[in-house]
Every structure is written in C-alpha cells, then in structure tokens.
CSV table of C-alpha atoms in Angstrom, one decimal:
chain,number,residue,atom,x,y,z
A,1,MET,CA,-19.0,-46.8,21.4
A,2,ILE,CA,-16.2,-48.2,23.5
A,3,LYS,CA,-16.9,-51.4,25.1
A,4,LYS,CA,-16.9,-51.6,28.9
A,5,THR,CA,-13.9,-53.9,29.0
A,6,ASN,CA,-11.9,-51.5,27.0
A,7,ARG,CA,-13.0,-48.5,29.2
A,8,THR,CA,-11.9,-50.3,32.3
A,9,PHE,CA,-8.5,-51.1,30.9
A,10,LEU,CA,-8.0,-47.4,29.8
A,11,ILE,CA,-8.9,-46.1,33.2
A,12,PHE,CA,-6.6,-48.6,34.9
A,13,PHE,CA,-3.7,-47.7,32.5
A,14,THR,CA,-4.3,-43.9,33.1
A,15,LEU,CA,-4.2,-44.4,36.8
A,16,ILE,CA,-0.9,-46.3,36.6
A,17,TRP,CA,0.6,-43.6,34.4
A,18,VAL,CA,-0.4,-40.8,36.7
A,19,THR,CA,0.9,-42.7,39.7
A,20,GLN,CA,4.2,-43.3,38.1
A,21,VAL,CA,4.6,-39.7,37.0
A,22,SER,CA,3.7,-38.4,40.5
A,23,PHE,CA,6.0,-40.9,42.2
A,24,CYS,CA,8.8,-39.9,39.8
A,25,GLN,CA,8.3,-36.2,40.7
A,26,VAL,CA,8.3,-36.8,44.4
A,27,THR,CA,11.4,-38.9,44.1
A,28,LEU,CA,13.2,-36.2,42.1
A,29,GLU,CA,12.3,-33.4,44.5
A,30,SER,CA,13.3,-35.5,47.4
A,31,ASP,CA,16.7,-36.1,46.0
A,32,LYS,CA,17.3,-32.4,45.3
A,33,ASP,CA,16.2,-31.5,48.9
A,34,LYS,CA,18.5,-34.2,50.2
A,35,GLU,CA,21.4,-32.9,48.3
A,36,GLU,CA,20.8,-29.3,49.6
A,37,SER,CA,20.4,-30.7,53.1
A,38,ASP,CA,23.6,-32.7,52.8
A,39,ALA,CA,25.5,-29.6,51.5
A,40,GLU,CA,24.2,-27.5,54.4
A,41,SER,CA,25.3,-30.2,56.9
A,42,ILE,CA,28.8,-30.4,55.3
A,43,ILE,CA,29.2,-26.6,55.5
A,44,ILE,CA,28.1,-26.6,59.1
A,45,ASP,CA,30.5,-29.4,59.8
A,46,ALA,CA,33.3,-27.5,58.1
A,47,LYS,CA,32.7,-24.5,60.2
A,48,LYS,CA,32.9,-26.6,63.3
A,49,ASN,CA,36.3,-27.9,62.2
A,50,VAL,CA,37.4,-24.3,61.6
A,51,PHE,CA,36.4,-23.4,65.1
A,52,ILE,CA,38.6,-26.1,66.6
A,53,GLY,CA,41.5,-25.3,64.3
A,54,LYS,CA,41.1,-28.2,61.9
A,55,TYR,CA,41.4,-26.1,58.7
A,56,ASP,CA,42.5,-28.9,56.4
A,57,VAL,CA,39.5,-31.0,57.3
A,58,ALA,CA,37.2,-28.1,56.7
A,59,ILE,CA,38.9,-27.4,53.3
A,60,SER,CA,38.6,-31.0,52.2
A,61,LYS,CA,34.9,-31.1,52.9
A,62,LEU,CA,34.2,-27.8,51.2
A,63,GLU,CA,36.3,-28.6,48.2
A,64,GLY,CA,34.5,-31.9,47.8
A,65,LEU,CA,31.2,-29.9,47.6
A,66,LEU,CA,32.7,-27.4,45.1
A,67,ASN,CA,33.9,-30.2,42.9
A,68,LYS,CA,30.4,-31.3,42.5
A,69,ASP,CA,29.2,-27.8,41.6
A,70,ARG,CA,31.7,-25.2,40.5
A,71,THR,CA,29.0,-22.5,40.4
A,72,ASN,CA,28.2,-22.8,44.1
A,73,ALA,CA,29.2,-19.3,45.3
A,74,ILE,CA,28.4,-20.0,48.9
A,75,VAL,CA,30.8,-22.9,49.1
A,76,ALA,CA,33.6,-20.9,47.4
A,77,PHE,CA,32.9,-18.0,49.8
A,78,GLU,CA,33.2,-20.4,52.8
A,79,LEU,CA,36.4,-21.8,51.4
A,80,ALA,CA,37.8,-18.2,51.1
A,81,LYS,CA,37.0,-17.6,54.8
A,82,VAL,CA,38.7,-20.8,55.9
A,83,TYR,CA,41.9,-19.7,54.0
A,84,ILE,CA,41.7,-16.3,55.7
A,85,GLU,CA,41.7,-18.1,59.0
A,86,LYS,CA,44.6,-20.1,57.9
A,87,ASN,CA,46.5,-17.0,56.8
A,88,SER,CA,46.7,-18.2,53.2
A,89,TRP,CA,45.9,-15.0,51.4
A,90,VAL,CA,46.5,-16.2,47.8
A,91,ASP,CA,44.1,-19.1,48.2
A,92,ALA,CA,41.6,-16.9,49.9
A,93,GLN,CA,41.6,-14.5,47.0
A,94,ARG,CA,41.2,-17.3,44.5
A,95,TYR,CA,38.1,-18.6,46.1
A,96,MET,CA,36.7,-15.2,47.0
A,97,GLU,CA,36.9,-14.1,43.4
A,98,GLN,CA,35.3,-17.4,42.3
A,99,ALA,CA,32.4,-16.6,44.6
A,100,ILE,CA,32.1,-13.1,43.2
A,101,ARG,CA,32.2,-14.4,39.6
A,102,ASN,CA,29.3,-16.6,40.3
A,103,GLU,CA,27.4,-13.9,42.2
A,104,PRO,CA,28.8,-10.6,41.0
A,105,LYS,CA,26.0,-8.6,42.7
A,106,ASN,CA,26.3,-10.1,46.1
A,107,VAL,CA,27.0,-7.1,48.3
A,108,TYR,CA,27.9,-9.3,51.3
A,109,PHE,CA,30.7,-11.0,49.3
A,110,LEU,CA,32.1,-7.7,48.1
A,111,GLU,CA,31.9,-6.1,51.6
A,112,TYR,CA,33.8,-9.0,53.1
A,113,TYR,CA,36.5,-9.1,50.4
A,114,THR,CA,37.2,-5.3,50.4
A,115,SER,CA,37.4,-5.3,54.2
A,116,LYS,CA,40.3,-7.8,53.8
A,117,LEU,CA,41.9,-6.2,50.8
A,118,ILE,CA,42.4,-3.0,52.8
A,119,ASN,CA,45.0,-4.8,55.0
A,120,TYR,CA,47.2,-5.6,52.0
A,121,PRO,CA,49.3,-3.6,49.6
A,122,TYR,CA,47.6,-1.8,46.7
A,123,ASP,CA,46.5,-4.1,43.9
A,124,ALA,CA,45.4,-2.3,40.7
A,125,GLU,CA,43.5,-5.4,39.4
A,126,ARG,CA,41.5,-5.9,42.5
A,127,GLU,CA,40.8,-2.2,43.2
A,128,ARG,CA,37.7,-2.6,41.1
A,129,TYR,CA,36.0,-4.5,43.8
A,130,PHE,CA,35.7,-1.3,45.9
A,131,SER,CA,34.1,0.4,42.9
A,132,ASP,CA,31.8,-2.5,42.4
A,133,LEU,CA,30.6,-2.3,46.0
A,134,ILE,CA,29.9,1.4,45.7
A,135,ASN,CA,28.0,0.9,42.5
A,136,LEU,CA,25.8,-1.8,44.0
A,137,SER,CA,25.2,0.2,47.2
A,138,SER,CA,25.9,3.8,46.5
A,139,LYS,CA,24.0,5.2,49.5
A,140,LYS,CA,26.3,3.7,52.1
A,141,VAL,CA,28.9,6.2,53.1
A,142,ALA,CA,31.1,3.6,54.9
A,143,TYR,CA,31.9,2.0,51.5
A,144,TYR,CA,33.3,5.3,50.2
A,145,ASP,CA,35.3,5.8,53.4
A,146,GLN,CA,36.8,2.3,53.1
A,147,TYR,CA,37.7,2.9,49.5
A,148,ILE,CA,39.4,6.3,50.3
A,149,ASP,CA,41.2,4.7,53.2
A,150,TYR,CA,42.5,2.0,50.9
A,151,LEU,CA,43.9,4.5,48.4
A,152,LEU,CA,45.3,6.9,51.0
A,153,THR,CA,47.0,4.1,52.9
A,154,ASN,CA,48.7,3.1,49.7
A,155,LYS,CA,49.6,6.7,48.8
A,156,LYS,CA,47.3,6.7,45.7
A,157,TYR,CA,46.2,10.2,46.4
A,158,ALA,CA,45.3,11.1,42.8
A,159,LEU,CA,43.0,8.1,42.6
A,160,ALA,CA,41.2,9.1,45.8
A,161,LYS,CA,40.1,12.4,44.3
A,162,PRO,CA,37.4,11.0,41.9
A,163,VAL,CA,36.1,8.7,44.7
A,164,LEU,CA,35.8,11.8,46.9
A,165,SER,CA,34.1,13.7,44.1
A,166,LYS,CA,31.5,10.9,43.7
A,167,MET,CA,31.1,10.8,47.5
A,168,THR,CA,30.4,14.6,47.6
A,169,THR,CA,27.9,14.4,44.7
A,170,THR,CA,26.1,11.5,46.4
A,171,PHE,CA,25.9,12.9,49.9
A,172,GLY,CA,26.6,16.6,49.6
A,173,GLU,CA,29.1,18.7,51.6
A,174,SER,CA,28.4,17.5,55.0
A,175,GLU,CA,30.9,18.1,57.8
A,176,LYS,CA,32.0,14.5,57.5
A,177,ILE,CA,32.6,14.8,53.7
A,178,LEU,CA,34.5,18.1,54.2
A,179,GLN,CA,36.8,16.4,56.7
A,180,ARG,CA,37.6,13.8,54.2
A,181,SER,CA,38.0,16.5,51.5
A,182,PHE,CA,40.6,18.3,53.7
A,183,GLU,CA,42.4,15.0,54.3
A,184,VAL,CA,42.8,14.3,50.6
A,185,CYS,CA,43.5,17.9,49.8
A,186,ASN,CA,46.2,18.2,52.5
A,187,LEU,CA,48.0,15.1,51.1
A,188,THR,CA,47.8,16.4,47.5
A,189,ASN,CA,48.4,20.1,48.4
A,190,CYS,CA,45.3,21.1,46.4
A,191,LYS,CA,44.4,24.7,45.9
A,192,GLU,CA,41.1,24.4,47.6
A,193,LYS,CA,42.5,23.9,51.1
A,194,GLU,CA,41.6,27.3,52.5
A,195,SER,CA,38.1,27.0,51.0
A,196,ILE,CA,37.5,23.6,52.6
A,197,ILE,CA,38.8,24.8,56.0
A,198,THR,CA,36.5,27.9,55.8
A,199,LYS,CA,33.5,25.6,55.1
A,200,LEU,CA,34.4,23.4,58.1
A,201,ILE,CA,34.6,26.4,60.4
A,202,ALA,CA,31.2,27.5,59.1
A,203,LYS,CA,29.8,24.1,60.1
A,204,ASP,CA,31.2,24.5,63.6
A,205,LYS,CA,32.5,28.0,64.6
A,206,ASN,CA,33.7,26.9,68.0
A,207,ASN,CA,35.7,23.9,66.8
A,208,ILE,CA,39.3,24.7,67.9
A,209,GLY,CA,40.7,22.0,65.6
A,210,TYR,CA,39.3,23.7,62.5
A,211,LEU,CA,40.6,27.1,63.6
A,212,LYS,CA,44.0,25.7,64.2
A,213,LEU,CA,44.0,24.2,60.6
A,214,LEU,CA,43.3,27.7,59.3
A,215,ALA,CA,46.1,29.2,61.5
A,216,GLN,CA,48.5,26.6,60.2
A,217,PHE,CA,47.5,27.3,56.7
A,218,HIS,CA,48.3,31.0,57.1
A,219,LEU,CA,51.6,30.1,58.7
A,220,GLU,CA,52.5,27.8,55.7
A,221,LYS,CA,51.8,30.8,53.4
A,222,GLY,CA,53.9,33.1,55.6
A,223,ASN,CA,50.9,35.1,56.8
A,224,GLN,CA,52.0,35.5,60.4
A,225,ASN,CA,49.6,38.2,61.3
A,226,GLU,CA,46.6,36.3,59.9
A,227,ALA,CA,47.7,33.2,61.9
A,228,GLN,CA,47.9,35.3,65.1
A,229,LYS,CA,44.4,36.6,64.6
A,230,VAL,CA,43.1,33.0,64.3
A,231,TYR,CA,45.0,31.9,67.4
A,232,ALA,CA,43.5,34.8,69.2
A,233,GLN,CA,40.1,33.3,68.4
A,234,VAL,CA,41.2,30.0,69.7
A,235,LYS,CA,42.3,31.7,73.0
A,236,GLN,CA,38.9,33.3,73.3
A,237,ILE,CA,37.4,29.8,73.3
A,238,ASN,CA,40.1,28.2,75.5
A,239,PRO,CA,42.5,30.7,77.2
A,240,ASN,CA,44.7,27.8,78.2
A,241,ASP,CA,45.2,26.2,74.8
A,242,THR,CA,48.9,25.4,74.7
A,243,GLU,CA,49.3,25.6,70.9
A,244,ALA,CA,47.6,29.0,70.6
A,245,ASN,CA,49.6,30.4,73.5
A,246,LEU,CA,52.9,29.1,72.2
A,247,ALA,CA,52.1,30.6,68.8
A,248,ILE,CA,51.3,34.0,70.2
A,249,LEU,CA,54.5,33.9,72.3
A,250,LYS,CA,56.5,34.1,69.1
A,251,THR,CA,55.3,37.6,68.6
A,252,ALA,CA,55.9,38.7,72.2
A,253,ASP,CA,57.8,42.0,72.5
A,254,THR,CA,60.5,40.7,74.9
A,255,LYS,CA,62.1,37.4,75.9
A,256,LYS,CA,60.8,38.0,79.4
A,257,ASN,CA,57.2,38.4,78.3
A,258,ALA,CA,57.6,35.4,76.0
A,259,GLU,CA,58.9,33.2,78.8
A,260,SER,CA,56.3,34.4,81.3
A,261,ALA,CA,53.6,33.7,78.8
A,262,TYR,CA,55.0,30.3,78.1
A,263,LEU,CA,54.9,29.4,81.8
A,264,ARG,CA,51.3,30.4,81.9
A,265,THR,CA,50.5,28.2,79.0
A,266,ILE,CA,51.8,25.0,80.6
A,267,MET,CA,49.6,25.3,83.6
A,268,PRO,CA,47.1,22.7,82.2
A,269,LEU,CA,50.1,20.3,81.8
A,270,ILE,CA,51.2,20.9,85.4
A,271,LYS,CA,47.7,20.1,86.6
A,272,ASN,CA,47.6,16.9,84.6
A,273,GLN,CA,48.2,14.0,87.0
A,274,ASN,CA,49.0,11.6,84.1
A,275,ILE,CA,52.2,13.5,83.2
A,276,PRO,CA,55.1,12.2,85.3
A,277,ILE,CA,56.5,14.6,87.8
A,278,ASP,CA,60.1,14.2,86.5
A,279,GLU,CA,59.0,15.5,83.1
A,280,LYS,CA,57.5,18.6,84.7
A,281,ILE,CA,60.5,19.3,86.9
A,282,LYS,CA,62.8,18.9,83.9
A,283,GLU,CA,60.8,21.6,82.1
A,284,LEU,CA,60.7,24.0,85.0
A,285,MET,CA,64.2,23.7,86.5
A,286,PRO,CA,66.0,26.0,84.0
A,287,TYR,CA,63.8,28.9,85.3
A,288,LEU,CA,64.5,28.2,88.9
A,289,LYS,CA,68.2,27.7,88.0
A,290,ASP,CA,68.3,31.2,86.4
A,291,PHE,CA,67.3,32.7,89.7
A,292,VAL,CA,69.7,30.7,91.8
A,293,GLU,CA,72.7,31.2,89.5
A,294,LYS,CA,71.9,34.6,87.9
A,295,ASN,CA,69.6,36.1,90.5
A,296,ASP,CA,67.0,36.4,87.7
A,297,THR,CA,63.6,37.0,89.4
A,298,SER,CA,61.7,37.5,86.1
A,299,TYR,CA,59.5,34.5,86.4
A,300,LEU,CA,59.0,34.0,90.2
A,301,ASP,CA,55.3,35.0,90.2
A,302,GLU,CA,54.6,32.4,87.4
A,303,LEU,CA,56.7,29.8,89.1
A,304,ALA,CA,54.9,30.4,92.4
A,305,ASP,CA,51.5,29.6,90.8
A,306,ILE,CA,53.1,26.6,89.1
A,307,GLY,CA,54.8,25.4,92.2
A,308,GLN,CA,51.5,25.6,94.2
A,309,ASN,CA,49.6,23.7,91.6
A,310,LEU,CA,52.4,21.2,91.2
A,311,SER,CA,52.4,20.4,95.0
A,312,LEU,CA,48.6,20.0,94.9
A,313,THR,CA,48.6,17.8,91.8
A,314,HIS,CA,51.3,15.5,93.2
A,315,PRO,CA,50.8,15.7,97.0
A,316,MET,CA,52.8,12.5,97.6
A,317,GLU,CA,55.8,13.4,95.5
A,318,ALA,CA,58.7,14.9,97.4
A,319,LYS,CA,60.0,16.6,94.3
A,320,ALA,CA,56.8,18.6,93.8
A,321,GLN,CA,56.9,19.8,97.5
A,322,ALA,CA,60.6,20.6,97.3
A,323,PHE,CA,60.2,22.6,94.1
A,324,TYR,CA,57.5,24.7,95.5
A,325,GLY,CA,59.6,25.2,98.7
A,326,ASP,CA,62.5,26.4,96.5
A,327,VAL,CA,60.3,28.9,94.7
A,328,LEU,CA,58.9,30.2,98.0
A,329,TYR,CA,62.5,30.4,99.3
A,330,ALA,CA,63.5,32.4,96.2
A,331,ARG,CA,60.6,34.8,96.8
A,332,HIS,CA,61.7,35.3,100.4
A,333,LYS,CA,58.5,33.5,101.6
A,334,TYR,CA,60.4,31.6,104.3
A,335,LYS,CA,57.5,30.5,106.5
A,336,GLY,CA,55.9,28.9,103.5
A,337,ALA,CA,59.3,27.5,102.4
A,338,VAL,CA,59.7,25.9,105.8
A,339,GLN,CA,56.3,24.2,105.6
A,340,GLN,CA,57.1,22.9,102.1
A,341,TYR,CA,60.5,21.5,103.1
A,342,GLN,CA,59.0,19.8,106.1
A,343,LYS,CA,56.4,18.2,103.9
A,344,THR,CA,59.2,17.1,101.5
A,345,LEU,CA,61.3,15.5,104.3
A,346,LYS,CA,58.2,13.5,105.5
A,347,LEU,CA,58.1,12.0,102.0
A,348,ASN,CA,61.8,11.7,101.4
A,349,ASP,CA,64.5,12.6,104.0
A,350,ARG,CA,67.5,11.6,101.9
A,351,ASN,CA,68.1,14.8,100.0
A,352,TYR,CA,70.6,17.0,101.8
A,353,ALA,CA,69.8,20.1,99.7
A,354,VAL,CA,66.3,20.1,101.2
A,355,TRP,CA,67.7,19.9,104.8
A,356,GLU,CA,70.1,22.7,104.0
A,357,ASN,CA,67.5,25.0,102.6
A,358,LEU,CA,65.2,24.3,105.5
A,359,MET,CA,68.0,25.2,107.9
A,360,ARG,CA,68.8,28.4,106.1
A,361,SER,CA,65.1,29.3,106.1
A,362,LEU,CA,64.9,28.8,109.8
A,363,ASP,CA,68.0,30.8,110.3
A,364,ILE,CA,66.6,33.7,108.4
A,365,LEU,CA,63.4,33.5,110.4
A,366,ALA,CA,65.6,33.4,113.6
A,367,ASP,CA,63.7,30.3,114.8
A,368,TYR,CA,66.7,28.9,116.6
A,369,THR,CA,64.8,26.4,118.7
A,370,GLU,CA,63.5,24.6,115.6
A,371,LEU,CA,66.7,25.2,113.8
A,372,GLU,CA,68.6,23.3,116.6
A,373,LYS,CA,66.3,20.3,116.2
A,374,VAL,CA,66.5,20.3,112.4
A,375,SER,CA,70.3,20.7,112.3
A,376,LYS,CA,70.7,17.8,114.8
A,377,SER,CA,68.5,15.6,112.6
A,378,ALA,CA,70.4,16.7,109.5
A,379,ILE,CA,73.6,15.5,111.3
A,380,ASP,CA,72.0,12.2,112.1
A,381,TYR,CA,71.1,11.6,108.5
A,382,PHE,CA,74.2,13.1,106.9
A,383,PRO,CA,77.0,12.9,109.5
A,384,THR,CA,79.7,13.9,107.0
A,385,ARG,CA,78.1,17.2,106.0
A,386,VAL,CA,80.2,19.8,107.8
A,387,GLU,CA,77.7,22.6,107.0
A,388,SER,CA,75.2,21.2,109.5
A,389,TYR,CA,77.8,21.3,112.3
A,390,ILE,CA,78.5,24.9,111.5
A,391,ILE,CA,74.8,25.9,111.5
A,392,LEU,CA,74.1,23.9,114.7
A,393,SER,CA,77.1,25.3,116.5
A,394,LYS,CA,76.2,28.9,115.6
A,395,THR,CA,72.6,28.2,116.7
A,396,LEU,CA,73.8,26.9,120.1
A,397,VAL,CA,76.2,29.9,120.6
A,398,ILE,CA,73.3,32.3,119.9
A,399,GLN,CA,71.2,30.4,122.5
A,400,ASN,CA,74.2,30.6,125.0
A,401,LYS,CA,74.5,26.8,125.0
A,402,VAL,CA,78.3,27.2,124.9
A,403,ALA,CA,79.2,23.7,126.2
A,404,ASP,CA,77.0,22.0,123.7
A,405,ALA,CA,78.4,24.2,121.0
A,406,LYS,CA,81.9,23.3,121.9
A,407,ASP,CA,81.2,19.6,121.4
A,408,TYR,CA,79.7,20.0,117.9
A,409,ILE,CA,82.4,22.4,116.9
A,410,GLU,CA,85.0,19.8,117.7
A,411,GLU,CA,83.0,17.1,115.8
A,412,GLY,CA,82.8,19.5,112.8
A,413,ILE,CA,86.5,20.1,112.8
A,414,MET,CA,87.1,16.3,112.9
A,415,VAL,CA,84.6,15.6,110.1
A,416,SER,CA,86.0,18.5,107.9
A,417,GLY,CA,89.4,16.9,108.0
A,418,GLY,CA,91.1,20.3,107.8
A,419,ASN,CA,89.2,21.3,104.6
A,420,PRO,CA,90.0,25.0,104.2
A,421,LYS,CA,86.4,25.6,102.9
A,422,TYR,CA,85.1,25.1,106.5
A,423,ALA,CA,88.2,26.0,108.5
A,424,LYS,CA,87.5,29.7,108.9
A,425,ASP,CA,84.0,29.3,110.2
A,426,LEU,CA,84.9,26.4,112.5
A,427,ASN,CA,88.0,28.2,113.9
A,428,LEU,CA,86.0,31.3,114.6
A,429,LEU,CA,83.3,29.4,116.5
A,430,LYS,CA,86.0,27.5,118.4
A,431,GLU,CA,87.6,30.8,119.4
A,432,MET,CA,84.3,32.1,120.6
A,433,VAL,CA,83.6,29.2,123.0
A,434,LYS,CA,87.1,28.2,124.0
A,435,ASP,CA,87.0,30.0,127.4
A,436,GLY,CA,83.4,29.2,128.3
A,437,LEU,CA,82.3,32.8,128.3
A,438,THR,CA,79.0,33.9,126.9
A,439,ILE,CA,79.3,35.7,123.6
A,440,GLU,CA,78.4,39.0,125.3
A,441,GLU,CA,81.2,38.5,127.7
A,442,LYS,CA,83.5,37.5,124.9
A,443,PHE,CA,82.6,40.6,123.0
A,444,MET,CA,83.2,42.9,125.9
A,445,ARG,CA,86.6,41.4,126.4
A,446,GLY,CA,87.3,41.7,122.7
A,447,ILE,CA,86.3,45.4,122.7
A,448,LYS,CA,88.7,46.1,125.5
A,449,THR,CA,91.6,44.4,123.8
A,450,GLU,CA,90.4,45.7,120.3
A,451,ASN,CA,90.6,42.1,119.3
A,452,VAL,CA,87.1,41.3,117.9
A,453,ASN,CA,86.2,39.5,114.7
A,454,PRO,CA,83.4,41.1,112.7
A,455,VAL,CA,81.8,37.7,112.2
A,456,GLU,CA,81.4,37.6,115.9
A,457,LEU,CA,79.6,40.9,115.7
A,458,GLU,CA,77.2,39.5,113.2
A,459,ILE,CA,76.4,36.6,115.5
A,460,LEU,CA,76.0,39.0,118.4
A,461,GLY,CA,73.6,41.0,116.3
A,462,ASP,CA,71.6,37.8,115.5
A,463,LYS,CA,71.5,37.0,119.2
A,464,ALA,CA,70.3,40.6,120.1
A,465,LEU,CA,67.5,40.3,117.5
A,466,LYS,CA,66.5,36.9,119.0
A,467,ASP,CA,66.4,38.6,122.5
A,468,GLY,CA,64.2,41.4,121.1
A,469,ASN,CA,66.9,44.1,121.4
A,470,THR,CA,66.8,45.6,117.9
A,471,ASN,CA,68.8,48.7,118.7
A,472,LEU,CA,71.7,46.7,120.2
A,473,ALA,CA,71.6,44.4,117.2
A,474,PHE,CA,72.0,47.4,114.8
A,475,GLU,CA,75.0,48.5,116.8
A,476,TYR,CA,76.7,45.2,116.4
A,477,TYR,CA,75.8,45.0,112.7
A,478,ARG,CA,77.0,48.6,112.1
A,479,LYS,CA,80.3,48.0,113.8
A,480,ALA,CA,80.8,44.8,111.7
A,481,LEU,CA,80.1,46.7,108.5
A,482,LEU,CA,82.4,49.6,109.5
A,483,MET,CA,85.1,46.9,109.9
A,484,GLY,CA,84.6,46.0,106.3
A,485,HIS,CA,82.5,42.9,106.9
A,486,GLU,CA,79.6,42.6,104.6
A,487,GLY,CA,78.9,38.9,104.9
A,488,LYS,CA,75.1,38.4,104.5
A,489,ILE,CA,74.0,41.0,107.1
A,490,ARG,CA,72.1,43.3,104.7
A,491,GLU,CA,70.7,40.5,102.7
A,492,THR,CA,69.6,38.6,105.8
A,493,LEU,CA,67.9,41.6,107.3
A,494,ILE,CA,66.1,42.4,104.0
A,495,MET,CA,64.9,38.8,104.0
A,496,ARG,CA,63.7,39.2,107.5
A,497,GLY,CA,61.8,42.3,106.5
A,498,ILE,CA,64.0,44.5,108.7
A,499,LYS,CA,64.9,48.0,107.4
A,500,PHE,CA,68.5,48.6,108.4
A,501,PRO,CA,69.7,52.3,108.7
A,502,ASP,CA,72.5,53.6,106.6
A,503,VAL,CA,76.0,53.1,108.0
A,504,LYS,CA,77.7,56.4,108.8
C-alpha cells in the first residue's frame, strides 16, 4: 500500500505534467493560427498594393511568404496574378506553374492559367494545361471551346480534331457541337463537310445561314444547279435576301433581267438608314446615267421604287430627293419631278442641275407662271448661267411680257460674252422682241414677208397651247416641221401627253 504522502506527491506531479502538456498544445496551436492569420493579412495587404499600382511592394510581401513555405500554392498563384497585372508574362508563368505543381488538381488555377495562355502564341509544352483542365472537369463545354479556340487561333487545325472528337463523345452532336465541327472541318477541308451542314440544317430547317453554307459548298464543287436550288429555299424564307438574289442573278437569261433583279435585291439596303446616302447614290447612278446618255429605259420601274424609298429613308438629304426627281423626270412624271426638285432646293439650293431640271419640267408642263418665278430665282443664285436667261426670256415672250423679255435677253447676251453656244437662241429672241410687237403680230408680219424663223413658230405653238387653242398650236408646229425644224416639238408634245397628227 502506498503511503498517503507518496499518493499526494504522485497526484501533484500528474497534475503538473497534464497542465504542462495542455499548455504546450495550446501554445503550439496558437502559433500555427497566428502564422496563418499573418499570411492572410499579408496577402490582403499585397492585394491592396496591387490595386493602387504598387506591384513591387506586393511582390516583395508575397515572395517573403513564399520563401518561408515553397509549397504554398495560394501565395504562388497570387504572385502570378501580380505579374499578370505588371505585364510580366515570363514571371507570371513561373509562379503559375509553381502553384499548379503544388496543387495539380486545382481547377481554378488551371482555368485562370489557360484563360491567359490563349492570348499568347502556341506553346507545345504548356498546351497540356488545357488537357489537364478538361480531364479534371470533363462536363464543362466551355473548357473544350477554349481549347479549340487556342488551337485554331494558332492554326493547329490537326490538333483540334481529337479535342473536337472528345467533345462530341462527351456531349453528343448538339447544334453547338456541329457548329464547331463545321468550323474545324472548313479549316481542314475535311470530307465530312456536306454531312455536317446537312445535320445542322436538320437541327434548324429555317436557318438561312446553314442553307447558305450548303449552297456555297455546292458552288465550291461546281454544282451550280444544286446551289441555285438551295438559294431558292433561302428566298422562300426571306425574299429580300441579298446574297440569294445575287446568286440567282448569275443564271438570269438576259443582262436586263439580271440588272433588274439586282436592283430589286438592294431594296433592303436602300431602306437602311445606317448606310450613308453617298454610297447608295454611287451604286445607283450608273443606271440613271444609262438612261440620260443612252436613253436606256430598262430599269426605270425599279429605279422609281428605289427612288421613292430613298427619299422616304433620307427625307432631309437633298441628294435623295434629287435622285427621285431625276427618275420621275426620266419617266415623264413631270408633276412629281417638280415636287421632288422643289423639296431638293429647300434642302440645298446650290446645285444648278436641279434648278435646270425643275425649269425644264415646268416648261414641259407649260406652267409659265411658276417657271417665270423659278427662272428668276435661278438667275439670282447663278447669275452667270446663260441657260436661265434663255428660259426666262422665252417664258416672258410666251406671256406677252415683251418689255421684260427684252431686258433679260440683253442681260443674257452680256453674260454669254458672245459664246456661240447661246448666240443662236439669244439672237432669235432678240429679233422677236426688237420692235415691241406681240409674237402673234410678229408672226403675221413674218408670214407676209415670208421671213419667219421655225423656232418662232415653235414658241407660237407653245403660246397657243398655253391659251388653250390646240388647233392653232398644231398649225404652228406643222409649219415649223414642214420648214425642216424638228427641235423638240414632237418630244415635248409626247411628254405633255398630247397626240400630234402626222405632218402632210
């Protein structure tokens, strides 16, 4: 039996030993926690320095931590991110790979690193990180997409094929996978191209993009007829599809039909307000020019629709209004042309061609009251253009405003400077008003003396029409034609919608 004294000592010793062990454990755990807490504080402080641009301070703090523990993947990862911010790619890679070595299955590390690798040239050694990421998280399609993008961007088309194959095996032939398959196939010119496109169309039969891919495939193979059939399907979905219409134009039976069809196809572009007016006019002008220079009226109906839409799409653009005015003028729609030219001049009155066409339209319409106003305005804006003086003088003569006509004729002669281009018209008008007689009186005197100019007869005819005496007008026109003067009598009468009897 142990004595009491000895028992007391044993208990006391045991208590001391337990206390010391417990104190030791608490102290050790506390030191560990403190180290972790200090590390977290340093990392947070480093991030603050990165935020304010003090990269070197952050690097110094983090490297100090890493020197104490080379296996600390988090610190290595944070260092890599600092070097990314500092645009030091080599150092960033070094620390990124150190982090991954210490934690090779850390998906977040691999995700971050591959997202940066894709911005740099292909690196065969580091390509494995894309594979590692897929192997760790094979059910995330974005990782496959990123890997394929990396390979395609760097023109490693052959290497993309097995990745795509694995992607297809994992996720099946979804529309998204088929799109990627076509992308790779198109770059590698694989034999399965038609099959892939057909599968895409089966996924979405009304997808115009897929149909166009098939049409282009047939064209590449020289199968024009098959391509046309596919483009016909496109037109059924969207009749205004430009590419389909242009493709079909190539098989049009005549140039006229082809050009007419082309003008119909560009209507969506004409209606697009975002396309500058100058680009549209540049595209359209050759067709209007063909009419003006070659009297080719083949496309006037199409141009009329285009002109109307052009003027509605760009209501504040003088060029749009003038173009439509020119088309209407070419179609002998003079009242409409007058309205368009008037709109044009409200937007921009510095283009003489518009004034001239407006005056000619009013002349054809025999609206001499308005023509007098317009031609006077044209002279105010363009005082050196002799054409306006001639038109105004003729208009005044027809209205029996002989005195006013005489003044403008003299001005016109002075402005012309003797230019033979205008001398004939001006001298004729001067002769008509020199004695102050009305043109009827002048004509009667000329008949008696057999000294009458056929141009005077044309002007007399115009005046008779103005006064509502059509039969007398025809007599004047007939006599002028018998004297060998064609001028623009027949053309003008046709434009006015007047049927002129045959000259006998």
